[in-house]
Structure formats: structure tokens, C-alpha cells
Short mmCIF file of C-alpha atoms (C1' of nucleotides) in Angstrom, two decimals:
data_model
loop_
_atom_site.label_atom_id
_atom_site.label_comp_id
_atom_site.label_asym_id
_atom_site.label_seq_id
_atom_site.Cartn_x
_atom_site.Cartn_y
_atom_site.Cartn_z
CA UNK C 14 -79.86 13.36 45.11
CA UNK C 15 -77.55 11.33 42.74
CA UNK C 16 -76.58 7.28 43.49
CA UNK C 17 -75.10 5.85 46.21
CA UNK C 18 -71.49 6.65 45.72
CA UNK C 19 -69.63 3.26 44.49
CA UNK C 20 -67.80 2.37 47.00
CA UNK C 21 -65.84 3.46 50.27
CA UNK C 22 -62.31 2.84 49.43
CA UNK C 23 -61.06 2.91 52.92
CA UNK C 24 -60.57 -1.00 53.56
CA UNK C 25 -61.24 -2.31 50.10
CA UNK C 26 -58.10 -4.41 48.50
CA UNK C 27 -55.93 -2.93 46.09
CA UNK C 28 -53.34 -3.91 43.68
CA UNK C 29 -52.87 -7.65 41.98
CA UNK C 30 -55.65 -10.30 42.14
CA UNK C 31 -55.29 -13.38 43.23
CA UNK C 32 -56.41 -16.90 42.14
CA UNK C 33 -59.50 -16.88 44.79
CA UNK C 34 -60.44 -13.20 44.14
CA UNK C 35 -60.30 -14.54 40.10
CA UNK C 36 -62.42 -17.55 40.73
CA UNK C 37 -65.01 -15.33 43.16
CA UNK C 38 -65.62 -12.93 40.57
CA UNK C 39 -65.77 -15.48 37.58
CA UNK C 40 -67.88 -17.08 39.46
CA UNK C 41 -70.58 -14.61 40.41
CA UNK C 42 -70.63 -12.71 36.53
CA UNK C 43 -71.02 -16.10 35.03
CA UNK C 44 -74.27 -17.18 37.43
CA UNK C 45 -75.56 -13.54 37.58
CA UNK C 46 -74.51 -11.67 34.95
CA UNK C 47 -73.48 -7.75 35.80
CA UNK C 48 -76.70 -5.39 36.17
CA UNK C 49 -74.45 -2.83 38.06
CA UNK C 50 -70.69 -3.00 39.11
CA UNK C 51 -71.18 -0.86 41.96
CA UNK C 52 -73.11 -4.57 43.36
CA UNK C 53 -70.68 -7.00 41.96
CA UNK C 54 -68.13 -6.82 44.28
CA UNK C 55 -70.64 -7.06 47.68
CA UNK C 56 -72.47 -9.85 46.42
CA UNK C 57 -69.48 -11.73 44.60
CA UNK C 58 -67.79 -11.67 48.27
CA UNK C 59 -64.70 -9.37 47.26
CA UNK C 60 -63.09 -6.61 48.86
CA UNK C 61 -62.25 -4.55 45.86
CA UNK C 62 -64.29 -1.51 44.36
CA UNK C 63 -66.46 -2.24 41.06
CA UNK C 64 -64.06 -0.33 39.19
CA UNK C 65 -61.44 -2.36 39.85
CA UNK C 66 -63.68 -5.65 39.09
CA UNK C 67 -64.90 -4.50 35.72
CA UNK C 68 -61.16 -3.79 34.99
CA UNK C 69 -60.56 -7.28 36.09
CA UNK C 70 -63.07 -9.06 34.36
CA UNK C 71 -62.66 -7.12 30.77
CA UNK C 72 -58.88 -6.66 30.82
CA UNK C 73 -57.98 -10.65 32.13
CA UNK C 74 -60.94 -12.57 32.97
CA UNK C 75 -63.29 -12.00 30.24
CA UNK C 76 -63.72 -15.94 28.45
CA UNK C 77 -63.49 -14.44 25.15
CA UNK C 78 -60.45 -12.90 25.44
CA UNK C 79 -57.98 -13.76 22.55
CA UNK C 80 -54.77 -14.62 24.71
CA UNK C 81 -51.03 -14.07 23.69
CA UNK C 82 -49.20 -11.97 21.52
CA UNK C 83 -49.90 -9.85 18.83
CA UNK C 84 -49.49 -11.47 15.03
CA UNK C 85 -48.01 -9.27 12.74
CA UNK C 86 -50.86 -8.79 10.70
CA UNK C 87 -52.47 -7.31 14.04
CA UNK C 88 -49.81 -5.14 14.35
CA UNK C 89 -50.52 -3.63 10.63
CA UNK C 90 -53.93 -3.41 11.25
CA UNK C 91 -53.66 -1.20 14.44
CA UNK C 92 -50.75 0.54 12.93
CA UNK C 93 -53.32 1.78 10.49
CA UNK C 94 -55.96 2.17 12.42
CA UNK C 95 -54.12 4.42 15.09
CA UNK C 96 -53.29 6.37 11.61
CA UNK C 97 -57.36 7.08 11.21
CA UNK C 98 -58.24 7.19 14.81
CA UNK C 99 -55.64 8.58 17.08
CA UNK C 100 -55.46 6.93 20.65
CA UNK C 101 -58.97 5.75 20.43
CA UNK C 102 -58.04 2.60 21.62
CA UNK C 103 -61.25 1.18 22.54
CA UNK C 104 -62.43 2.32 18.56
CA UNK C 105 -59.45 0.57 17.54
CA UNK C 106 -59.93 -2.44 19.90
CA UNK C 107 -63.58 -2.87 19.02
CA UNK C 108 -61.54 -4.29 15.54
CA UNK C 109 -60.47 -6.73 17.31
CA UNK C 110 -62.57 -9.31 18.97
CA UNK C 111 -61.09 -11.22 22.19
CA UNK C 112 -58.47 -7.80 22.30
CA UNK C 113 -58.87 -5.07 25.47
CA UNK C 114 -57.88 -1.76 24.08
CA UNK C 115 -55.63 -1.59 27.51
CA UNK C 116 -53.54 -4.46 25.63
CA UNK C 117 -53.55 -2.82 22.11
CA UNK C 118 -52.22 0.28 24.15
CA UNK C 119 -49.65 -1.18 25.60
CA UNK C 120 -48.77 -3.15 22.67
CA UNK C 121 -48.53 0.33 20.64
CA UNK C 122 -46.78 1.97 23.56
CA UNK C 123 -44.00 -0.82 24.00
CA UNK C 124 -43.63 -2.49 20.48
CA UNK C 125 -44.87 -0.07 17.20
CA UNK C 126 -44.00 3.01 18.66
CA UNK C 127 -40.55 1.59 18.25
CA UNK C 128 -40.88 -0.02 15.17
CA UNK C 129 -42.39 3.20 13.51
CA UNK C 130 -39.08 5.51 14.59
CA UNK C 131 -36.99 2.52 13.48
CA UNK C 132 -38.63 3.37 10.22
CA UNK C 133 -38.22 7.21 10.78
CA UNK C 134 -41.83 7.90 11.20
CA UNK C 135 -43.63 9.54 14.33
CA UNK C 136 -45.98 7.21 15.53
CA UNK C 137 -48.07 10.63 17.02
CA UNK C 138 -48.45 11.91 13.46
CA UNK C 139 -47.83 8.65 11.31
CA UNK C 140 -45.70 11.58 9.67
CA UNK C 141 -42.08 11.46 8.22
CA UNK C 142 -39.86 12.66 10.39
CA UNK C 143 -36.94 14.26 8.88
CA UNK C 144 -33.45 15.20 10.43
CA UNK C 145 -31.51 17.49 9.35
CA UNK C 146 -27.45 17.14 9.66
CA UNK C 147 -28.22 19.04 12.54
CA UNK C 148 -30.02 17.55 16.00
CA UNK C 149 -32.69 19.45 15.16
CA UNK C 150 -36.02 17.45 14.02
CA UNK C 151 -38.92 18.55 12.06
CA UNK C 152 -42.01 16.72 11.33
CA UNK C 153 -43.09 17.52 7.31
CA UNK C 154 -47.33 17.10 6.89
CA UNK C 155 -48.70 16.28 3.57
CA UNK C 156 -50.13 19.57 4.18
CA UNK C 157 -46.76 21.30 3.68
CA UNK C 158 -46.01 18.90 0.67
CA UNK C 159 -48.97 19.60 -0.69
CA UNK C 160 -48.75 23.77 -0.70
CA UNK C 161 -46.38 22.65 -3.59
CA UNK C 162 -49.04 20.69 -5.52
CA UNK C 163 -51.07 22.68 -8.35
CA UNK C 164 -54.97 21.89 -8.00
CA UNK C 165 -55.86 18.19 -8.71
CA UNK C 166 -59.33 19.39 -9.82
CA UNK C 167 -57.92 17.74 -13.09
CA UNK C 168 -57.09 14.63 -14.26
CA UNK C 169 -53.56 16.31 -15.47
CA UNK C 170 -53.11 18.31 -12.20
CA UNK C 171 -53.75 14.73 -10.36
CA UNK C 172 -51.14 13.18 -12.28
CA UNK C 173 -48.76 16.08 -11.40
CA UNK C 174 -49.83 16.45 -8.20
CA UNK C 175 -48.48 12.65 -7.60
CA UNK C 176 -45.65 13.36 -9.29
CA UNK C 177 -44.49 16.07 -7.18
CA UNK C 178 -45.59 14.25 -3.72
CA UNK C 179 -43.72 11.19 -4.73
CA UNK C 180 -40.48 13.00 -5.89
CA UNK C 181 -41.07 14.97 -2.20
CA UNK C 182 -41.36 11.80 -0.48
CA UNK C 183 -38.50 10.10 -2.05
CA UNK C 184 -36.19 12.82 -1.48
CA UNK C 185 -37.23 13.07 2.56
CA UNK C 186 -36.79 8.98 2.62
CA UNK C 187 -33.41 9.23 1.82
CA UNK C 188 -32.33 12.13 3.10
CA UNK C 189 -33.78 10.45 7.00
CA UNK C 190 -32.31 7.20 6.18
CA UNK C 191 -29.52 8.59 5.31
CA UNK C 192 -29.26 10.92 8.60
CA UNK C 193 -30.95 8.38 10.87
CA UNK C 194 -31.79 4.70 10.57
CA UNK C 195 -28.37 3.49 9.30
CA UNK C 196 -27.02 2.80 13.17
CA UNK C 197 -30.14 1.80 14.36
CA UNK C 198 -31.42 -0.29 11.66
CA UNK C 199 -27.68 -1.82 10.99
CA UNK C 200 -26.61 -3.49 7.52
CA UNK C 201 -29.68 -1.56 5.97
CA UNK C 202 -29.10 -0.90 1.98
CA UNK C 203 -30.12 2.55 1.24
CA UNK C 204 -30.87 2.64 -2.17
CA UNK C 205 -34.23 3.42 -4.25
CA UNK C 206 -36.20 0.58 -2.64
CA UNK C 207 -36.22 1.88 0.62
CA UNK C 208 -37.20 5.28 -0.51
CA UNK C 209 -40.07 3.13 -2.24
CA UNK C 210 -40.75 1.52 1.19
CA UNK C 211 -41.24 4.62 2.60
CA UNK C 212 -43.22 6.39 0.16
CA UNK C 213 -45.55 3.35 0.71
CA UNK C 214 -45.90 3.31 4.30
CA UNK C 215 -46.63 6.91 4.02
CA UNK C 216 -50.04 5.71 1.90
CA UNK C 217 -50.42 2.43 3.91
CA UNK C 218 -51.05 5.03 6.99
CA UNK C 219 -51.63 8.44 8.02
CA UNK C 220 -51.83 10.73 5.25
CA UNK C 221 -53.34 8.56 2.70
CA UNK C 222 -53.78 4.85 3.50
CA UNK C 223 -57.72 6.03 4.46
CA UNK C 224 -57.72 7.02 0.64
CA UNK C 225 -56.14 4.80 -0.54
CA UNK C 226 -55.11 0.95 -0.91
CA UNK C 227 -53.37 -1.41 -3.55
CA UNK C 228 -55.22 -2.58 -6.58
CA UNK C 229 -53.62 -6.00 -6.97
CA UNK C 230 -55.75 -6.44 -10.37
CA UNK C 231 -54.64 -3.45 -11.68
CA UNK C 232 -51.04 -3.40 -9.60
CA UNK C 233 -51.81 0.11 -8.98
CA UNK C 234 -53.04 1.89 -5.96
CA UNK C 235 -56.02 4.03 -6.14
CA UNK C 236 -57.11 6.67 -3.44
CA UNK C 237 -60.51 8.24 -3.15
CA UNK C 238 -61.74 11.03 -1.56
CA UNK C 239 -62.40 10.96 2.39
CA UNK C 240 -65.59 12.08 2.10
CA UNK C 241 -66.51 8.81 1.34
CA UNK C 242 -65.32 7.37 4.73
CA UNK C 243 -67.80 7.99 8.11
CA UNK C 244 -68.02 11.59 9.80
CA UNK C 245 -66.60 10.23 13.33
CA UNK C 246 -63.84 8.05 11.74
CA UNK C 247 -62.76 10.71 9.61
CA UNK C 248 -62.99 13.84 12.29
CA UNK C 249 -59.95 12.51 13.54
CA UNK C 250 -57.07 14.96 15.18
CA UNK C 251 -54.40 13.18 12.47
CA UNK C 252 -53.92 16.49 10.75
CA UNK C 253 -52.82 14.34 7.45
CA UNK C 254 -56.06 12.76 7.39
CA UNK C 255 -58.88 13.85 5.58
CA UNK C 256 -56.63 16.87 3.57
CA UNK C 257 -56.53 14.02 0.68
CA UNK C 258 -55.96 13.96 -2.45
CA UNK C 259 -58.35 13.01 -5.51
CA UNK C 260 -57.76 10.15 -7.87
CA UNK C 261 -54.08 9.15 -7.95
CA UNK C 262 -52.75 6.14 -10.06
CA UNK C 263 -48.93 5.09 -8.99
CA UNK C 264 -47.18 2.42 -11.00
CA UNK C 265 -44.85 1.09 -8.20
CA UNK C 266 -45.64 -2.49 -7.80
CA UNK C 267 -47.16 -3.76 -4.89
CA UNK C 268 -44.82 -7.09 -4.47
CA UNK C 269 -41.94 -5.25 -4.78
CA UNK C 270 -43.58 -3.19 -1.93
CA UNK C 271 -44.03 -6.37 0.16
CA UNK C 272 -40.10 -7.55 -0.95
CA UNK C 273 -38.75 -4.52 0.84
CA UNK C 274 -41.00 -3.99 3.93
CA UNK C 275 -39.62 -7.94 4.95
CA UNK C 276 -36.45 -7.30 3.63
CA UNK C 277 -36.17 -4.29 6.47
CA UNK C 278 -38.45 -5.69 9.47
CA UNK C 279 -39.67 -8.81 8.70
CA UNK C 280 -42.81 -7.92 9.43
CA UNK C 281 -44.75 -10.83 8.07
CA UNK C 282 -48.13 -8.93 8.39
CA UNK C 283 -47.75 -7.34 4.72
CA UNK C 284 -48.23 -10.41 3.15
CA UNK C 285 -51.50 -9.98 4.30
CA UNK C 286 -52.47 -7.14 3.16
CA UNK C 287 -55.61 -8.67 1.01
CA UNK C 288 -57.10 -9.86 4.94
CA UNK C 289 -56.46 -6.17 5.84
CA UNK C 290 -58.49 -5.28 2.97
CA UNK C 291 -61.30 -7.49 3.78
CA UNK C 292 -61.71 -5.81 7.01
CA UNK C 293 -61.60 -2.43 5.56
CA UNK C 294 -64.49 -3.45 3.34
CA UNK C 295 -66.22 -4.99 6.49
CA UNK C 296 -66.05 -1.28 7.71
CA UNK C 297 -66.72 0.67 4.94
CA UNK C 298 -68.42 -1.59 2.50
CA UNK C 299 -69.25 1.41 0.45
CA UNK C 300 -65.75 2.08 -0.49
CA UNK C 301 -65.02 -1.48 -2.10
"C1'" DA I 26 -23.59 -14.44 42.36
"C1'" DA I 27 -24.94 -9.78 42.78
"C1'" DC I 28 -26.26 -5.76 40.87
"C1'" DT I 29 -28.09 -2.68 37.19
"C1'" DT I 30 -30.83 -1.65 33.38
"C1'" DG I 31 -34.59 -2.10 30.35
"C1'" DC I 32 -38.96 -4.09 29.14
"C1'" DT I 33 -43.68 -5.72 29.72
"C1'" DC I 34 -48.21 -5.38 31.18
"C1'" DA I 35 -51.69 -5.48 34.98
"C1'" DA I 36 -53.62 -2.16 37.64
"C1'" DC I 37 -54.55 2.36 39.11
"C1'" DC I 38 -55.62 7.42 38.42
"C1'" DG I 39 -58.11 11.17 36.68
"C1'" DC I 40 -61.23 12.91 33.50
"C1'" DT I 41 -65.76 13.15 31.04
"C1'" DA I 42 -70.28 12.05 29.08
"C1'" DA I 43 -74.29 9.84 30.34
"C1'" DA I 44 -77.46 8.30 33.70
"C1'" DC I 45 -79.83 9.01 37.74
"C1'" DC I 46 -82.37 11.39 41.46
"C1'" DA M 24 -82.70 22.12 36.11
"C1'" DG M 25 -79.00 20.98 38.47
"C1'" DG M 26 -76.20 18.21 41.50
"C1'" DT M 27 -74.31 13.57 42.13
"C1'" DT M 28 -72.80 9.11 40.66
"C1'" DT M 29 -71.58 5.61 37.26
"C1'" DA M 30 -69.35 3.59 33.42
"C1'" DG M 31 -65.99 3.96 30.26
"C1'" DC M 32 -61.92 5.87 28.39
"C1'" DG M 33 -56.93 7.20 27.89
"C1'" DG M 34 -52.70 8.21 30.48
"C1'" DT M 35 -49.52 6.69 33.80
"C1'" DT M 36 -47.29 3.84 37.23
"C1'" DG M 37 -44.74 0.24 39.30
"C1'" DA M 38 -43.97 -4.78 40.28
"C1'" DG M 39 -41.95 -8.59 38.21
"C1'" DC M 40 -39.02 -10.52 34.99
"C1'" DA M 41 -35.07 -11.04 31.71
"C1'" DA M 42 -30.84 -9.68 29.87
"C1'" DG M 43 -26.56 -7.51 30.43
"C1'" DT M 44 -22.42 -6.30 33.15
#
DNA sequence: AACTTGCTCAACCGCTAAACC
DNA sequence: AGGTTTAGCGGTTGAGCAAGT
């Protein structure tokens, strides 16, 4: 025989809590800790199941919860962590102390979702999304740009290789800005720096920002291989992750990067890019 | 003021791996 | 070994609120 089932749901309480349930079960985990949620409920005096306690006490009650919004440099960081782990959200919470991942999904579901097809990327894929003069929409994968690249087992076929993806990249940035974000995104100016915005995001996330981040002594960015990253975090389902390229130098400069991403969105987190660095190296000290 | 629409987010649902018997 | 339950996770829902008409 297995355990005593976890509750009988006939005659337990259901939807929001109130004040005195809040207090009760406060209460009771701070005096007794939780050895089983299955008790909590019985001995804390509530008429709720334990699932719906230990929802209530790590999604609300929990005293180190971080209250309030999102900061824009949270949004980056989740931006490009949902590029390396999918809908993990309790991986990508677990980056974020005092955050539930039930918050960081909503947060994703009802804010950066948005923001990322503002910028013309799908926030599934963290891939470009092109439209054509047509209705019709196509996703392109740095898989299919990179059918186009020659071998980058060399240091010439790397520098080609680059070449060709950023020529690729520019050309899809404008030709979706063009088709796309002018009426959403308003008084946009289309010219080369947006392309350059986009190319960037395209590294910052998805296909290469796990191989990849600015050099600000060198004011180039350098990506390395993703073997170098851990098997679970890079056994992701993002099909532009971990098909990488090898060593690529770009001589686009970094600030100017910055200039236009807060020109567009104002998105104050990319001035912070050095902190976002600093918990990359937390993660993957081997890579800095 | 009344109604509609859209947005946010707490809470629930259903699934699965792990733990238990 | 195999059935049952738990804990945890991601997807979805719907109540409440704000803005627009």
C-alpha cells in the first residue's frame, strides 16, 4: 500500500485566501516548520488541501520573497535565460532569489513575450521572425543560416562564416522591420542601427548569447563553444542552442549596441550588462 | 455613469518523477 | 516488483482592476 492519499477535497476551501487563513498558516510553518504538507493544513487549523498551502506559502507568503515588479535588468536576465532553458521556470527562477517561477511566468507570459514580437523575435524560439510582403510568417534558425556557412574548422572559415551570418542577419532585420514593427513600434528609424540592434539581440539570446558575450576590454564579442557550458543547461529543446559556432570576433561596438537597444525600448537593463555577466560567471565560472 | 475590453496575477489543474509501502 | 501517493513543475483559468468608449 502507498500513503494516505492527501486530502479529501470534498469540503476543503478553495479559491483566494484570506487574511486569517494567511496568518494561520504563517503561523504554524514559522513555529513548526513543514515535515509534510499533506499535515500542514490539519494541524495549522485550515480547510484547504496541502497543495494549495505549499502554493500559498511559496508563491505569496514565503518571508523571503522579493516583492514588486520586475527591474529591467531582471527582465534581460530571464530573457536570456528562457533563451538557454526553455520554460524551465523554476531553473530560471532558482536565478533569482526572493522570485517564484509562477511570477517569472507570468511576467514572461504578460510583459516579454510582447516586448520580444515588438522586436520581431519569437519569444518560443528567441528566433527572427521574418514576414514576407505576404501574411505568411516563417521562423529562419541559425541552422538554416548556417547551411550557407563554409566549415569554421579554420580561423579563415570563422571569419567568413561571421561574415556571411551577419550580412544574413542584417538583411532579415530590415527586411522584418521594414514589413512589421514600423506601426507597432511607431516613429522607429529604420536605418543600419537597428539592423545592428537586431543582429545583437540575436547573440545576446537564443542562438548564440550561451556562446557568446561582449568583451568590453577588447570591444569585441567573443563566443566559445557550448561544450563548455553544463550537459542539462545545454540539452535544452532551443534548437539554436548548442549548433554554435567556434571563435568569432565582431567589431560592432558594444555602446553603440546599448545606444540603440534604449533608443527603441528603453529598456534600462542593458546598461547592465557587466551585472549580467557577473552572474553568468557565478554559473559557469569556467567560462570567464 | 454604465458598459466593454484588455491586462495582471493568484490560484487551480493535470502531469510526472520520486518516494513510500 | 509494483501499485499508490507526494511534491514539484508547467499550463491554464478567471476574478479583479484599469483604461477606453
Amino acid at each position: 500500500m502507498g500513503r494516505q492519499p492527501c486530502c479529501d477535497k470534498v469540503g476543503l476551501k478553495r479559491g483566494p485566501w484570506t487574511i486569517d487563513e494567511d496568518h494561520k498558516l504563517t503561523n504554524f510553518i514559522l513555529n513548526n516548520g513543514i515535515q509534510c504538507w499533506r499535515m500542514v493544513p490539519k494541524l495549522a487549523g485550515l480547510l484547504r488541501c496541502g497543495k494549495s498551502c505549499r502554493l500559498r506559502w511559496i508563491n505569496y507568503l514565503r518571508p523571503d520573497l522579493k516583492r514588486g515588479g520586475f527591474t529591467e535588468m531582471e527582465e534581460n536576465q530571464i530573457i536570456q535565460l528562457h533563451a538557454r532553458l526553455g520554460n524551465r521556470w523554476s531553473k530560471i527562477a532558482s536565478h533569482f532569489p526572493g522570485r517564484t517561477d509562477n511570477e517569472i511566468k507570468n511576467h514572461w507570459n504578460t510583459r516579454i513575450k510582447k516586448k520580444l514580437k515588438l522586436l520581431g523575435f519569437d519569444p518560443v524560439t528567441h528566433q527572427l521572425i521574418e514576414q514576407s510582403s505576404t501574411t505568411q510568417k516563417h521562423v529562419i534558425s541559425i541552422e538554416q543560416k548556417s547551411e550557407t556557412i563554409p566549415d569554421s574548422s579554420s580561423s579563415k572559415a570563422q571569419e567568413e562564416s561571421s561574415e556571411v551570418r551577419s550580412q544574413s542577419q542584417n538583411s532579415e532585420a530590415k527586411n522584418n522591420l521594414d514589413s512589421v514593427k514600423v506601426e507597432e513600434l511607431g516613429e522607429l528609424i529604420l536605418d543600419q542601427t537597428s539592423n545592428e540592434l537586431l543582429r545583437n539581440y540575436d547573440k545576446l539570446s537564443g542562438g548564440s548569447y550561451v556562446e557568446s558575450w561582449f568583451n568590453p576590454e577588447t570591444n569585441t564579442s567573443t563566443s566559445y563553444s557550448s561544450s563548455a557550458l553544463s550537459t542539462e543547461e545545454s540539452n535544452n529543446n532551443n534548437p539554436s542552442v548548442g549548433e554554435s559556432f567556434s571563435i568569432i570576433q565582431e567589431d560592432n561596438s558594444f555602446e553603440q549596441w546599448v545606444d540603440n537597444v534604449d533608443y527603441i525600448l528603453s529598456w534600462d537593463c542593458f546598461y547592465n550588462l557587466d551585472e549580467d555577466f557577473l552572474f553568468l560567471e557565478r554559473d559557469q565560472p569556467h567560462l570567464t
